[in-house]
Amino acid sequence: MIQSYPLYINGKFIETKEKQSIINPSTGKVIAEASLASLKEVELALDSARSAFDKGEWSRLPSEQRKKFISRIAQGILDNAGELAELESVNTGKPIKETTFMDIPSAAKAFEYAANNFESFLTAEDLKISEEAKANLRREPVGVVVLIIPWNYPLLIACWKLASALAAGNTVVLKPSSLTPLSALKLAQILHEAALPAGVVNVINGSGPKIGEVLCSDKRVDMVSFTGSNETGRQILEYSSANIKKSIMELGGKSASLIFSDCDIDTVVNSSLCSIFLNQGQMCTAMSRIFIQDKIYDKFVASFVQKAKALKLGVAQAHETQMGPLISDSQRKKVIAYIEKARAEGAKILCGGKIPQNPELKNGYFFEPTVMANVSAHMHIFREEVFGPVAIVGKFSDANQAVELANASDFGLASCIWTKDTAFAQNLAEQINSGVVWINTYGMFYNQLPYGGFKRSGFGKELGREGFLEYTRLKNIVIDQSLDNKPLVSHWYGF
Ligand code: NAD
């Protein structure tokens, strides 16, 4: 019998009548079922989060105690690391090596970091304004926060948001993607075992289009933190404008890697493979546009294509697999449509571009790593996020042209610069319109460093002090200091 995963509302596990079959994208087979929230369960979750916040059991908990809870969650994730890595891999198609060494330990570290730092981030500030006034600036939790999570890093993104939201004293309704709810529903068990007060975190799996509007517009909600596509982001902003809510938007990307001729070609070819083919290219920060200085273009591209062809596709749970399947058949169809459109517009496929013929992979949603050339800035494949294992390669002659290419995008999430001259790279980084610039590396997220995009990639930060502070509101308390105990306002009408 397949396992059934319940929702978690007000400290209780709730099985609903309506269930979602959860598919393993490596095999196309059903691996579990998850309860699906209807508007009734949304109502319960919102009530539960609101009343838990208003009771103050969590928001006013002494910080040493809150710290203990948050640390317990980190430990709970580590204690269940094997199961979580397996679940994440089997549900998303992400190779087990990635979930084991990246997603799960990083999820635990997000809680460790929050536990160890939130007190210092919440330090109130006293300001002497003038002889008559002093002020106290203090950070408070925002209130009830709705966290909406995409399918590409289900546990990690949930934990980035949850760790900050909880450490800041908020209560939460967490909605994973209905394609990949298993790790979040397992996390609910970990939260329950950590004995978090009922209602502080509620996890509801559900269809975005069915329950999103209520979740994001309801008066009981104070903030929405969303990671996902631009289309959904736009809708959520509309919903949340009904009652004016704070929001964070972590949206799409079309990131550029700039590779200069003085780099070590082998190193950069290897790193560039990761920068587009990890998680089958389903990364918001995927370096889907790779620009190479003309002097090394031919050599670089030849090696890049040869190694892309050699990547080992396979079932995600197999330890030797380097690339798993895409998340779903419809995602694969989207990727194919982008490639067809690019081909019609004149792009040339250097490798990949098709479904692999290996009979062992025929039931999964596999797609070959794809590299395309002959692409120019007006083409769809240059401008739009494919969200799959598709890189375009292009040439530049000098730094000005490289910056121009990198910035020729409506998105502004991340970029990479590869050169031995780091002073030059630093100068270039300042000219690039993206929220993250990696110099001689890719994909290094640190809990200390705020992460988030510019332009159509959204606004607000996750991680670091700034990411934490997003989940707080700043209050300014002014205290009159007049020597005669009469503030200016009491003299105003001359009585
Ligand atoms: P998506 O927008 O389809 O879904 C994201 C979440 O929103 C899911 O939980 C979904 O159920 C929910 N949702 C869908 N419709 C909704 C609605 N009307 N109201 C409320 N919620 C709704 O995105 P996805 O396909 O899951 O993820 C891929 C996208 O996420 C890509 O565009 C990628 O770039 C982006 N992403 C961005 C970052 C970042 O940090 N910037 C990180 C990861 C993914």
JSON list of N, CA and C in Angstrom, two decimals, residues 34 61 147 172 186 193 367 375:
[
{"chain": "A", "resi": 34, "resn": "ALA", "atom": "N", "xyz": [-1.24, 12.40, -1.26]},
{"chain": "A", "resi": 34, "resn": "ALA", "atom": "CA", "xyz": [-1.21, 13.47, -0.27]},
{"chain": "A", "resi": 34, "resn": "ALA", "atom": "C", "xyz": [-2.59, 14.08, -0.18]},
{"chain": "A", "resi": 61, "resn": "LEU", "atom": "N", "xyz": [7.37, 34.54, 23.16]},
{"chain": "A", "resi": 61, "resn": "LEU", "atom": "CA", "xyz": [8.15, 33.52, 23.87]},
{"chain": "A", "resi": 61, "resn": "LEU", "atom": "C", "xyz": [9.56, 34.07, 24.14]},
{"chain": "A", "resi": 147, "resn": "LEU", "atom": "N", "xyz": [3.57, 31.17, 3.23]},
{"chain": "A", "resi": 147, "resn": "LEU", "atom": "CA", "xyz": [4.77, 30.84, 2.46]},
{"chain": "A", "resi": 147, "resn": "LEU", "atom": "C", "xyz": [4.34, 29.94, 1.29]},
{"chain": "A", "resi": 172, "resn": "VAL", "atom": "N", "xyz": [2.71, 30.69, 10.76]},
{"chain": "A", "resi": 172, "resn": "VAL", "atom": "CA", "xyz": [2.90, 30.40, 9.35]},
{"chain": "A", "resi": 172, "resn": "VAL", "atom": "C", "xyz": [1.83, 29.48, 8.79]},
{"chain": "A", "resi": 186, "resn": "LYS", "atom": "N", "xyz": [6.43, 15.83, 5.44]},
{"chain": "A", "resi": 186, "resn": "LYS", "atom": "CA", "xyz": [7.33, 15.13, 6.38]},
{"chain": "A", "resi": 186, "resn": "LYS", "atom": "C", "xyz": [7.89, 16.15, 7.40]},
{"chain": "A", "resi": 193, "resn": "GLU", "atom": "N", "xyz": [7.10, 16.85, 16.25]},
{"chain": "A", "resi": 193, "resn": "GLU", "atom": "CA", "xyz": [7.98, 16.20, 17.24]},
{"chain": "A", "resi": 193, "resn": "GLU", "atom": "C", "xyz": [8.81, 17.22, 18.01]},
{"chain": "A", "resi": 367, "resn": "PHE", "atom": "N", "xyz": [15.04, 14.28, -20.46]},
{"chain": "A", "resi": 367, "resn": "PHE", "atom": "CA", "xyz": [15.34, 15.09, -21.63]},
{"chain": "A", "resi": 367, "resn": "PHE", "atom": "C", "xyz": [16.85, 15.28, -21.71]},
{"chain": "A", "resi": 375, "resn": "VAL", "atom": "N", "xyz": [22.16, 32.17, -31.55]},
{"chain": "A", "resi": 375, "resn": "VAL", "atom": "CA", "xyz": [20.99, 32.78, -30.90]},
{"chain": "A", "resi": 375, "resn": "VAL", "atom": "C", "xyz": [21.23, 34.28, -30.80]}
]
